[in-house]
Coordinates of C-alpha atoms and ligand atoms in Angstrom, one line a residue:
Chain A
M636 CA -131.7 109.0 -84.4
E637 CA -132.7 112.6 -85.2
N638 CA -132.6 114.1 -81.7
L639 CA -129.0 113.0 -81.0
A640 CA -126.9 116.0 -80.5
D641 CA -123.3 114.9 -80.8
S642 CA -122.3 115.3 -84.7
L643 CA -119.4 112.4 -83.8
L644 CA -122.3 110.1 -82.7
V645 CA -124.0 110.8 -85.7
D646 CA -121.4 109.7 -87.8
K647 CA -121.0 106.5 -86.1
S648 CA -124.6 105.8 -87.2
K649 CA -123.2 106.0 -90.8
T650 CA -119.9 103.5 -90.0
I651 CA -121.8 101.4 -87.7
E652 CA -124.6 99.4 -89.2
G653 CA -127.5 99.5 -86.5
W654 CA -125.8 101.6 -84.1
G655 CA -128.1 103.3 -81.4
V656 CA -131.3 101.8 -83.6
D657 CA -132.4 100.9 -80.0
A658 CA -131.7 103.4 -77.9
D659 CA -133.7 104.3 -75.4
P660 CA -133.3 106.9 -72.8
S661 CA -136.4 105.7 -70.9
N662 CA -134.6 102.4 -70.5
N663 CA -132.2 104.2 -68.2
P664 CA -132.0 102.8 -64.7
T665 CA -131.1 106.0 -63.5
Y666 CA -134.0 107.7 -65.0
P667 CA -135.5 110.2 -63.8
M668 CA -132.6 111.0 -61.7
K669 CA -130.8 111.7 -65.0
H670 CA -131.1 113.7 -68.1
Y671 CA -129.0 113.3 -71.3
T672 CA -127.4 116.1 -71.9
G673 CA -125.1 115.1 -75.0
A674 CA -121.8 112.9 -75.1
D675 CA -119.2 112.4 -72.3
H676 CA -116.7 115.1 -74.3
Q677 CA -119.4 117.6 -74.9
R678 CA -120.3 117.3 -70.9
L679 CA -116.8 118.0 -69.8
A680 CA -116.6 121.5 -71.1
Y681 CA -118.5 123.3 -68.8
E682 CA -118.5 127.0 -67.5
R683 CA -116.4 127.0 -64.3
S684 CA -117.0 129.3 -61.5
K685 CA -114.7 131.4 -60.4
Q686 CA -112.2 129.9 -57.9
Q687 CA -112.5 130.6 -54.2
M688 CA -108.9 131.5 -52.8
P689 CA -107.4 129.2 -50.7
R690 CA -106.6 131.0 -46.9
E691 CA -105.1 127.8 -45.6
E692 CA -104.1 124.8 -46.5
V693 CA -106.8 122.2 -48.4
L694 CA -106.0 118.7 -49.4
H695 CA -107.5 117.0 -52.0
S696 CA -108.3 113.9 -53.4
N697 CA -105.5 113.0 -55.8
E698 CA -108.8 111.2 -58.1
R699 CA -108.9 115.0 -59.5
P700 CA -106.4 117.6 -60.7
G701 CA -106.3 120.0 -57.9
I702 CA -109.0 121.7 -55.7
T703 CA -112.7 122.4 -56.4
R704 CA -113.9 125.6 -57.5
V705 CA -115.5 126.5 -53.9
F706 CA -114.3 124.4 -50.4
G707 CA -115.2 124.8 -46.9
T708 CA -112.8 126.3 -44.5
S709 CA -113.4 124.2 -41.3
S710 CA -110.3 123.2 -39.3
P711 CA -107.6 123.1 -41.6
P712 CA -104.9 120.3 -41.1
S713 CA -102.6 121.3 -38.1
G714 CA -100.3 119.3 -35.9
L715 CA -100.1 115.6 -36.0
S716 CA -103.0 114.3 -37.4
G717 CA -102.3 117.5 -39.7
Q718 CA -99.5 115.2 -40.9
L719 CA -101.1 112.1 -41.0
R720 CA -104.0 113.4 -42.9
R721 CA -101.3 114.8 -45.6
Y722 CA -99.9 111.5 -45.6
A723 CA -103.3 109.5 -46.2
F724 CA -104.1 112.1 -49.1
R725 CA -101.1 110.6 -51.2
F726 CA -103.1 107.7 -51.2
S727 CA -106.5 107.6 -53.4
E728 CA -110.4 106.8 -52.5
G729 CA -110.0 103.6 -53.6
S730 CA -107.1 102.5 -50.9
S731 CA -107.4 101.4 -47.2
A732 CA -103.9 103.6 -46.7
H733 CA -105.9 106.7 -47.3
W734 CA -109.2 105.9 -45.0
L735 CA -107.5 104.2 -42.1
T736 CA -104.9 106.8 -41.4
L737 CA -107.5 109.5 -41.9
L738 CA -109.7 107.7 -39.0
A739 CA -106.4 107.5 -37.2
A740 CA -106.0 111.0 -37.3
D741 CA -108.9 111.9 -36.1
R742 CA -108.2 109.9 -32.9
V743 CA -105.2 111.5 -32.7
N744 CA -107.1 115.0 -33.1
V745 CA -109.5 114.2 -30.2
V746 CA -106.4 114.1 -28.1
E747 CA -104.5 117.4 -29.8
G748 CA -108.3 118.6 -29.0
I749 CA -108.4 118.1 -25.7
F750 CA -104.9 120.0 -25.0
D751 CA -106.1 122.7 -27.2
D752 CA -109.1 123.8 -25.2
L753 CA -106.6 123.4 -22.1
R754 CA -104.2 125.6 -23.5
R755 CA -107.1 128.4 -23.8
G756 CA -107.6 127.9 -20.4
H757 CA -110.9 125.9 -20.9
I758 CA -111.5 122.4 -19.1
P759 CA -113.6 120.6 -21.7
N760 CA -116.6 119.3 -19.4
I761 CA -116.5 115.9 -21.0
F762 CA -119.8 114.4 -18.9
K763 CA -121.6 117.5 -20.2
E764 CA -120.5 117.4 -24.0
R765 CA -121.8 113.8 -23.6
G766 CA -124.9 114.6 -22.6
W767 CA -125.5 112.8 -19.5
N768 CA -127.5 115.7 -18.0
A769 CA -130.4 114.2 -20.4
E770 CA -129.0 111.1 -19.6
W771 CA -129.9 111.6 -15.8
R772 CA -133.2 113.1 -17.1
Y773 CA -134.3 110.1 -19.3
N774 CA -132.5 107.1 -18.0
R775 CA -132.1 107.6 -14.8
K776 CA -132.4 103.8 -14.0
G777 CA -129.7 103.0 -16.4
V778 CA -127.6 105.4 -15.4
I779 CA -127.8 104.3 -11.8
Q780 CA -127.5 100.5 -12.7
K781 CA -124.3 101.4 -14.6
A782 CA -122.8 103.2 -11.7
A783 CA -123.7 100.5 -9.7
V784 CA -122.4 97.7 -12.1
G785 CA -118.9 99.8 -11.8
A786 CA -118.9 100.1 -8.3
V787 CA -119.5 96.2 -7.6
L788 CA -116.8 95.8 -10.2
A789 CA -114.7 98.0 -8.8
T790 CA -114.8 96.6 -5.5
A791 CA -114.4 93.3 -6.3
A792 CA -111.5 94.0 -8.4
V793 CA -109.7 95.8 -5.4
T794 CA -110.7 93.4 -3.2
F795 CA -109.0 90.6 -5.5
L796 CA -105.7 93.4 -5.5
I797 CA -105.7 93.0 -1.8
L798 CA -106.1 89.5 -1.4
R799 CA -103.4 88.6 -3.9
N800 CA -101.2 90.7 -2.3
R801 CA -101.7 89.4 1.1
R802 CA -101.1 86.0 0.2
K803 CA -98.1 87.2 -1.8
K804 CA -96.9 88.7 1.9
S805 CA -97.6 85.2 3.3
V806 CA -95.9 83.0 1.2
Chain B
M635 CA -121.3 133.4 -32.8
L636 CA -123.3 130.3 -30.8
A637 CA -121.7 127.3 -32.7
M638 CA -121.9 123.5 -32.4
N639 CA -118.6 122.3 -32.0
Y640 CA -117.2 118.9 -32.5
R641 CA -114.7 117.5 -30.0
G642 CA -114.7 113.8 -30.5
P643 CA -116.6 110.8 -30.5
F644 CA -119.8 111.3 -28.3
R645 CA -118.9 114.6 -27.1
V646 CA -120.1 118.0 -28.5
R647 CA -121.0 121.2 -27.2
A648 CA -122.1 125.1 -28.0
D649 CA -119.4 127.5 -28.1
R650 CA -119.9 131.2 -28.1
N651 CA -116.2 131.8 -29.4
K652 CA -116.7 130.9 -33.2
P653 CA -115.9 133.7 -35.9
D654 CA -119.1 134.8 -38.3
P655 CA -118.6 133.1 -41.6
E656 CA -117.7 135.6 -44.3
I657 CA -118.4 136.1 -47.9
L658 CA -115.6 134.0 -49.1
H659 CA -116.5 133.1 -53.2
P660 CA -118.7 136.1 -55.3
R661 CA -121.3 133.2 -55.4
D662 CA -121.2 132.8 -51.7
A663 CA -124.2 134.1 -49.4
V664 CA -124.2 134.1 -45.5
V665 CA -127.6 132.9 -43.4
R666 CA -128.7 133.5 -40.0
V667 CA -129.9 130.5 -39.0
T668 CA -133.6 130.1 -37.8
R669 CA -133.8 126.0 -37.7
S670 CA -131.5 123.6 -37.8
C671 CA -132.1 119.9 -37.3
I672 CA -129.9 116.8 -36.0
C673 CA -129.8 113.7 -38.9
G674 CA -129.3 110.3 -38.6
S675 CA -126.3 111.1 -40.4
D676 CA -124.8 113.1 -38.0
L677 CA -124.8 110.5 -35.7
H678 CA -122.5 108.6 -37.8
L679 CA -120.2 111.7 -37.7
Y680 CA -121.0 112.0 -34.1
H681 CA -120.2 108.3 -33.5
G682 CA -116.8 108.8 -35.2
L683 CA -117.6 106.7 -38.3
V684 CA -116.9 109.1 -40.8
P685 CA -113.2 109.7 -41.6
D686 CA -111.5 113.2 -41.9
T687 CA -114.1 114.0 -39.1
R688 CA -111.9 117.1 -37.5
V689 CA -111.9 118.5 -34.1
G690 CA -113.5 121.8 -33.8
M691 CA -115.8 121.5 -37.0
T692 CA -119.8 122.6 -37.0
F693 CA -121.9 120.0 -38.4
G694 CA -125.3 120.6 -39.6
H695 CA -127.0 120.6 -42.8
E696 CA -130.7 120.5 -42.6
F697 CA -131.4 124.2 -42.3
T698 CA -133.4 127.3 -43.0
G699 CA -132.2 131.0 -42.3
V700 CA -132.7 134.7 -43.5
V701 CA -130.1 135.8 -46.2
V702 CA -127.5 138.8 -44.4
E703 CA -124.9 139.1 -46.6
L704 CA -124.6 138.2 -50.5
G705 CA -121.7 137.9 -53.0
S706 CA -121.3 140.0 -56.0
E707 CA -122.7 137.5 -58.1
I708 CA -125.5 137.0 -56.6
T709 CA -128.8 138.4 -58.5
N710 CA -131.6 135.7 -57.6
L711 CA -131.9 136.4 -54.1
K712 CA -131.7 139.5 -51.6
V713 CA -131.0 140.4 -48.4
G714 CA -133.6 139.7 -46.1
D715 CA -135.5 136.6 -47.8
H716 CA -135.9 133.5 -46.2
V717 CA -134.7 130.3 -47.4
L718 CA -134.3 127.1 -47.1
V719 CA -131.0 125.2 -48.1
P720 CA -130.9 121.9 -49.5
F721 CA -127.8 119.9 -47.8
N722 CA -126.2 119.3 -51.3
I723 CA -123.5 122.2 -52.0
A724 CA -123.9 122.3 -56.1
C725 CA -122.5 124.6 -59.0
G726 CA -125.2 124.3 -61.1
S727 CA -122.9 123.6 -64.2
C728 CA -121.2 120.8 -64.1
P729 CA -122.1 117.3 -66.0
F730 CA -123.8 116.2 -62.9
C731 CA -125.6 119.6 -62.2
Q732 CA -126.5 119.7 -65.7
Q733 CA -128.4 116.1 -65.5
E734 CA -129.7 117.3 -62.0
L735 CA -127.9 115.1 -60.0
Y736 CA -127.4 117.9 -57.3
G737 CA -125.8 115.5 -54.8
N738 CA -122.8 114.4 -56.9
C739 CA -121.7 117.6 -58.0
H740 CA -117.9 117.9 -59.0
E741 CA -117.0 121.3 -57.9
S742 CA -117.8 121.5 -54.2
N743 CA -115.5 118.8 -52.3
P744 CA -111.9 118.5 -53.1
E745 CA -111.3 116.0 -50.5
A746 CA -113.0 113.3 -52.2
T747 CA -114.4 112.7 -55.6
A748 CA -117.3 110.0 -54.9
V749 CA -119.1 112.6 -52.8
G750 CA -120.5 116.1 -53.5
G751 CA -120.1 119.2 -51.1
I752 CA -122.3 118.5 -47.8
F753 CA -122.6 121.5 -45.4
G754 CA -121.3 120.2 -42.2
Y755 CA -120.5 116.8 -42.7
S756 CA -116.5 116.5 -42.2
H757 CA -113.6 116.8 -44.6
T758 CA -114.9 113.8 -46.3
A759 CA -117.8 116.0 -47.8
G760 CA -115.9 119.1 -48.1
G761 CA -114.7 120.4 -45.1
Y762 CA -117.6 122.9 -44.5
D763 CA -118.7 124.4 -41.2
G764 CA -122.6 123.4 -41.3
G765 CA -125.7 124.9 -40.0
Q766 CA -125.9 124.4 -36.4
A767 CA -124.6 127.8 -35.8
E768 CA -126.1 131.3 -35.6
Y769 CA -124.7 132.0 -38.8
V770 CA -123.5 129.8 -41.9
R771 CA -121.9 130.2 -45.2
V772 CA -123.8 128.6 -48.0
P773 CA -121.4 128.6 -51.2
Y774 CA -123.3 128.5 -54.6
A775 CA -126.0 130.7 -53.6
D776 CA -127.6 131.0 -56.9
I777 CA -128.3 127.3 -57.1
G778 CA -129.2 126.0 -53.6
P779 CA -131.2 128.3 -51.5
T780 CA -134.9 128.3 -52.2
V781 CA -137.2 131.2 -50.8
I782 CA -139.5 129.9 -48.7
P783 CA -143.0 130.3 -50.3
S784 CA -145.3 132.2 -48.1
G785 CA -147.7 130.5 -46.1
M786 CA -145.2 127.6 -45.4
D787 CA -144.3 126.2 -42.1
L788 CA -140.9 126.9 -41.1
D789 CA -140.9 123.6 -39.5
D790 CA -141.7 122.0 -42.9
A791 CA -139.5 124.2 -44.4
A792 CA -136.6 123.0 -42.4
L793 CA -137.2 119.1 -43.2
L794 CA -137.5 119.8 -46.9
T795 CA -133.5 120.2 -46.9
D796 CA -133.4 116.6 -46.4
V797 CA -135.6 114.4 -44.8
V798 CA -138.3 115.0 -47.4
P799 CA -136.3 114.8 -50.4
T800 CA -134.6 111.5 -49.2
G801 CA -137.5 109.8 -47.9
Y802 CA -139.1 110.7 -51.1
Q803 CA -136.3 109.9 -53.7
A804 CA -135.6 106.1 -51.5
A805 CA -139.5 105.5 -53.2
E806 CA -138.9 107.2 -56.3
M807 CA -135.4 104.9 -56.8
G808 CA -138.1 102.0 -56.0
G809 CA -139.1 102.2 -59.4
I810 CA -142.6 101.7 -57.2
Q811 CA -145.5 100.1 -59.7
K812 CA -149.4 100.4 -58.6
G813 CA -149.9 97.6 -56.3
D814 CA -146.1 96.6 -55.6
T815 CA -145.3 95.7 -52.1
V816 CA -142.7 98.0 -50.5
V817 CA -140.4 96.9 -47.5
V818 CA -138.6 99.7 -45.7
F819 CA -136.2 99.1 -43.3
G820 CA -135.6 101.4 -40.7
A821 CA -138.3 104.0 -39.2
G822 CA -136.0 106.6 -38.8
P823 CA -137.0 109.9 -40.0
I824 CA -135.8 109.2 -43.3
G825 CA -137.3 105.3 -43.2
L826 CA -140.8 107.2 -42.0
M827 CA -140.9 109.3 -45.4
A828 CA -139.9 106.7 -47.4
A829 CA -143.0 104.6 -46.2
R830 CA -145.1 107.8 -46.6
C831 CA -143.8 108.4 -50.1
S832 CA -144.4 105.3 -51.4
W833 CA -147.8 105.5 -51.2
L834 CA -147.6 108.8 -53.8
F835 CA -145.9 106.5 -56.3
G836 CA -149.2 103.7 -55.9
A837 CA -147.6 101.1 -53.5
G838 CA -150.3 98.7 -52.6
R839 CA -148.5 97.0 -49.5
V840 CA -145.8 99.2 -47.3
I841 CA -144.1 97.3 -44.4
I842 CA -141.9 99.0 -42.2
I843 CA -139.1 97.3 -40.2
D844 CA -137.3 98.8 -37.1
H845 CA -136.7 96.9 -33.8
L846 CA -137.5 100.3 -31.6
D847 CA -141.5 100.1 -30.5
Y848 CA -142.2 103.4 -30.2
R849 CA -141.1 104.1 -33.7
L850 CA -142.8 101.3 -35.0
E851 CA -146.1 102.7 -33.3
F852 CA -145.1 106.1 -34.5
A853 CA -144.8 104.6 -38.1
K854 CA -148.6 102.8 -38.0
Q855 CA -149.9 106.4 -37.5
Y856 CA -147.6 108.7 -39.7
A857 CA -147.2 106.6 -42.3
Q858 CA -150.1 104.6 -42.5
C859 CA -148.3 101.0 -42.9
E860 CA -147.5 97.6 -41.7
A861 CA -144.8 98.0 -39.0
Y862 CA -143.1 95.0 -37.6
N863 CA -140.5 94.3 -34.8
F864 CA -137.6 92.5 -36.1
M865 CA -136.1 91.5 -32.6
K866 CA -139.7 90.8 -31.4
D867 CA -142.3 89.5 -34.1
M868 CA -139.8 87.5 -36.1
D869 CA -136.8 85.0 -35.8
D870 CA -135.5 85.9 -39.3
P871 CA -136.8 89.1 -41.1
V872 CA -136.1 87.7 -44.6
V873 CA -138.3 84.4 -43.9
F874 CA -140.3 86.8 -42.3
I875 CA -140.9 89.0 -45.5
K876 CA -140.7 85.7 -48.0
K877 CA -143.7 84.5 -45.7
T878 CA -146.1 87.5 -46.1
T879 CA -145.6 87.9 -49.6
D880 CA -146.4 84.5 -50.6
Y881 CA -142.9 83.3 -50.7
F882 CA -142.1 85.5 -53.4
G883 CA -140.3 88.5 -51.7
A884 CA -141.1 92.6 -52.1
D885 CA -141.4 94.0 -55.6
V886 CA -139.4 97.1 -53.7
C887 CA -137.2 96.7 -50.6
I888 CA -135.8 100.3 -49.3
D889 CA -132.6 100.6 -47.2
A890 CA -133.4 103.9 -44.8
V891 CA -130.8 102.4 -42.0
G892 CA -127.0 102.8 -43.0
C893 CA -124.2 101.7 -41.8
E894 CA -125.0 101.5 -37.9
A895 CA -127.2 98.4 -38.1
A896 CA -128.7 96.2 -35.6
G897 CA -129.6 92.9 -36.3
S898 CA -127.0 90.5 -36.9
S899 CA -123.8 89.8 -34.6
L900 CA -121.4 89.2 -37.6
Q901 CA -122.2 92.7 -39.3
T902 CA -121.9 94.6 -35.8
I903 CA -118.8 93.0 -34.8
T904 CA -116.8 93.6 -38.0
G905 CA -119.1 96.8 -38.8
R906 CA -119.2 98.9 -35.3
K907 CA -116.8 97.7 -33.4
L908 CA -113.5 96.4 -35.3
M909 CA -114.4 98.6 -37.9
L910 CA -113.3 95.7 -40.7
Q911 CA -115.8 97.0 -43.0
A912 CA -117.3 100.8 -43.3
G913 CA -120.1 99.7 -40.9
S914 CA -122.8 96.9 -40.3
A915 CA -124.5 96.0 -43.6
T916 CA -127.1 94.1 -42.1
A917 CA -130.2 96.2 -43.2
L918 CA -129.1 95.8 -46.8
Q919 CA -128.1 92.6 -46.5
W920 CA -131.6 91.9 -45.4
A921 CA -133.0 93.8 -48.6
I922 CA -131.3 92.2 -50.9
N923 CA -132.2 88.1 -49.6
S924 CA -136.0 89.7 -49.2
V925 CA -136.5 91.3 -52.6
K926 CA -138.2 89.5 -55.4
K927 CA -136.5 88.2 -58.1
G928 CA -135.9 90.8 -60.6
G929 CA -137.0 93.7 -57.8
I930 CA -135.6 96.9 -57.0
V931 CA -133.1 97.7 -54.1
S932 CA -133.1 101.4 -53.0
I933 CA -130.1 102.4 -50.5
V934 CA -130.5 105.9 -48.9
G935 CA -128.6 104.5 -45.7
V936 CA -125.3 105.8 -45.8
Y937 CA -122.2 103.8 -45.9
G938 CA -118.8 104.5 -45.3
P939 CA -115.9 104.8 -48.3
T940 CA -114.1 101.6 -47.8
W941 CA -116.0 98.2 -48.1
N942 CA -119.2 96.4 -47.0
L943 CA -120.3 92.8 -46.6
V944 CA -123.3 92.4 -48.9
P945 CA -124.3 88.8 -50.4
I946 CA -123.6 90.3 -53.8
G947 CA -123.8 86.7 -55.5
N948 CA -127.8 86.9 -54.7
V949 CA -128.1 90.2 -56.5
V950 CA -126.4 88.5 -59.7
N951 CA -128.7 85.4 -59.6
K952 CA -131.9 87.1 -58.7
G953 CA -131.1 90.2 -61.3
I954 CA -131.9 92.7 -58.9
T955 CA -131.0 96.5 -59.9
I956 CA -129.8 98.5 -56.8
R957 CA -130.4 102.1 -57.0
A958 CA -128.7 104.4 -54.4
N959 CA -128.0 108.3 -54.2
Q960 CA -127.7 111.0 -51.9
A961 CA -131.0 112.9 -52.3
S962 CA -131.0 115.6 -55.1
V963 CA -132.5 118.1 -53.1
K964 CA -133.4 120.4 -55.5
R965 CA -134.2 118.8 -58.4
L966 CA -137.2 117.1 -56.2
L967 CA -138.0 120.3 -54.2
P968 CA -140.9 122.0 -57.0
R969 CA -142.8 118.8 -56.5
L970 CA -142.3 118.3 -52.9
I971 CA -143.3 122.2 -52.1
E972 CA -146.4 120.9 -53.9
H973 CA -147.2 118.2 -51.7
V974 CA -146.2 119.9 -48.4
M975 CA -148.5 122.8 -49.4
A976 CA -151.2 120.7 -50.2
G977 CA -151.1 118.8 -47.1
R978 CA -150.6 115.2 -48.7
L979 CA -147.0 115.7 -46.7
N980 CA -146.5 116.7 -42.9
P981 CA -143.2 116.7 -42.3
K982 CA -143.1 118.8 -39.0
G983 CA -144.8 115.9 -37.6
L984 CA -141.9 113.8 -37.5
I985 CA -140.4 116.5 -35.3
T986 CA -140.5 115.3 -31.7
H987 CA -137.8 117.5 -29.7
R988 CA -137.0 121.6 -30.2
V989 CA -134.2 122.4 -28.4
P990 CA -132.0 125.5 -27.8
L991 CA -128.9 125.2 -29.8
E992 CA -127.3 125.6 -26.3
E993 CA -128.1 122.8 -25.4
I994 CA -127.1 120.6 -28.2
S995 CA -124.9 118.1 -26.3
D996 CA -127.8 116.8 -24.8
A997 CA -130.1 116.9 -28.2
Y998 CA -127.4 114.6 -29.9
H999 CA -127.0 112.2 -26.8
I1000 CA -131.0 111.8 -26.9
F1001 CA -131.3 111.8 -31.0
S1002 CA -128.1 108.8 -30.5
A1003 CA -129.7 107.0 -27.3
K1004 CA -132.8 107.2 -28.6
R1005 CA -134.5 108.5 -25.0
D1006 CA -137.7 110.1 -24.7
N1007 CA -138.7 108.6 -27.5
C1008 CA -136.5 110.8 -30.0
I1009 CA -137.8 110.7 -34.0
K1010 CA -136.3 114.1 -35.0
P1011 CA -134.7 116.6 -33.0
M1012 CA -134.7 120.3 -34.3
L1013 CA -132.6 123.1 -32.9
I1014 CA -133.3 126.6 -32.5
P1015 CA -130.9 129.6 -32.0
D1016 CA -131.5 132.5 -29.8
S1017 CA -130.9 134.9 -32.6
A1018 CA -133.5 133.0 -34.8
S1019 CA -136.4 134.5 -32.6
V1020 CA -135.3 138.1 -32.4
A1021 CA -136.0 138.4 -36.2
A1022 CA -137.7 135.2 -37.4
Ligands
LIG986 N1 -128.8 109.2 -49.3 C1 -129.0 110.4 -48.5 O1 -129.2 111.5 -49.0 C2 -129.4 110.6 -46.9 C3 -130.2 111.8 -46.2 C4 -130.4 112.0 -45.1 C5 -130.1 110.7 -44.0 N2 -129.6 109.3 -45.1 C6 -128.9 108.1 -44.1 O2 -130.4 107.5 -43.8 C7 -130.2 107.1 -42.9 C8 -131.4 106.8 -41.8 O3 -131.6 108.2 -41.1 P1 -132.4 108.6 -40.2 O4 -132.2 110.3 -39.7 O5 -133.9 108.2 -40.5 O6 -131.5 107.7 -38.8 P2 -132.2 107.0 -37.6 O7 -130.9 106.7 -36.4 O8 -133.1 107.9 -36.8 O9 -133.0 105.8 -37.9 C9 -132.0 104.7 -38.3 C10 -133.3 103.1 -38.0 O10 -133.0 102.1 -37.9 C11 -132.8 101.5 -37.0 N3 -132.3 99.9 -37.7 C12 -131.5 99.9 -37.0 N4 -130.9 98.8 -37.4 C13 -132.0 98.2 -38.3 C14 -132.2 96.9 -39.3 N5 -131.2 96.2 -39.1 N6 -133.1 97.3 -39.6 C15 -134.4 98.0 -39.7 N7 -134.1 98.8 -38.9 C16 -132.9 99.1 -38.5 C17 -133.0 101.9 -36.2 O11 -134.0 101.3 -34.8 C18 -133.7 103.4 -36.4 O12 -134.5 103.7 -35.9 C19 -128.4 107.1 -42.0 O13 -128.2 106.4 -42.7 C20 -128.6 108.7 -42.7 O14 -127.3 108.6 -42.5 C21 -129.4 109.5 -46.2
LIG987 ZN1 -129.8 114.8 -43.2
LIG988 ZN1 -122.1 120.9 -59.8

């Protein structure tokens, strides 16, 4: 027990018969990923960095008291998706309300992104963004097959509608 | 600057109008990117599976670059240093960093306590713009960035930021003993590296499982292991592994697939189509069921934050130990640099595609749809060649 850094714990060994006699750091399933760095209350008093100053809104998990010393500044919450994200952060990381609301916000954000592009005078080339150039280069057969299946289905649907309309009219 | 711009599931592009990053904290650096990879983890973002992935974000957590600007508190780097940057953002002094759990830093991600900060990996990992860009802000630059040793290939350096440490840690967490049989699920870059590294720990037999023939063929050469196709070579992967281990099971199973696993319609429909669970847990399910009693399951495949269908009863009854984490890149770097410099590991051998940053939409698609026998794509910004 002599290498126990924590005086509190040493005291425990005096009052609790057999306390820690079988302690074996190498019998730690997290070994060697984790090193013994003192008892819990000692670890919590660590030297914290200066605080990065938020310029825009930063949401934080309600499982911590505030923001971390540094954080990312990409895409701050905005619009309807932002409102959904703010709502999501009322719930803990353990709740589905948190994550499912965030996923919903992500989908709303995609639509906002298209409007945002248009507002900036940029018409998004969705085919290019989806990498269809590469698809055409490396999977031409697949693209043609898909297009053919699409065309057959579309023709079938149109034919069906026309026939149905005719039948209705003739009734 | 030129930077990757996420527009929604399956939609990314490179835009020229992203503002250059600035120093926002005295421990920041700004780095001009010289190499940047797309990772299997990025595919989870690209497929829209990670909550709080915001439109306009730049992805990328595997990059090297030249330091162009330093915050006032950074003394161990200088402008002009060529560094490789671990994917984890870590403060170096919180209780977890002190335990060398650099992937679990408590001071780098306000949005979630369960994940440390990661470059370009949604707001669930801190909301940082990443390295698929010409420039990137690197927080806690005194901790992560490591000067690339002279004589090291830049492509090798780029893979030391994630793939090599993750594959190595997957094997390390397996607690492999000499002669052990190790089964690795997934023959992507991570699984290939895990299989290769299993030998370093003394494995007696290494088996890799996937359903893409070209990757299995690659694995036989690259990782010198047995490679089997779970769609063609077997009806049931668990029975297959039991049979090939005298019906005992493998000593160690490694999940290097994560939440987009194929192979079970129940898992795929509930996990990837209906999103009733955080992705499909097929590979993990197989790993638990095919490991020996008392064996170890090591997970590096990424899963979402909600929940997954796994046979936890078997974990109990078989007395299995599960070990998992985001790789602690900084902890492993010194040893891994030795392995690479000594030629024991050949990371750059994984790179099949080198693509200009401008063509990022195609690069994502090729990697995601597994076209053109892609194993690992690397992005090279125009500005990289100017002075690199
Ligand atoms: N823990 C970490 O620190 C860390 C770091 C990097 C990557 N990752 C994760 O590791 C995983 C693999 O990354 P990658 O870059 O190799 O991705 P990848 O997509 O290239 O490889 C995944 C492979 O798994 C195969 N596969 C699918 N279902 C399977 C199944 N049921 N059984 C066996 N194989 C199956 C796929 O065909 C593919 O070849 C991802 O989930 C990624 O997010 C984790
Ligand atoms: Zn990665
Ligand atoms: Zn930390």
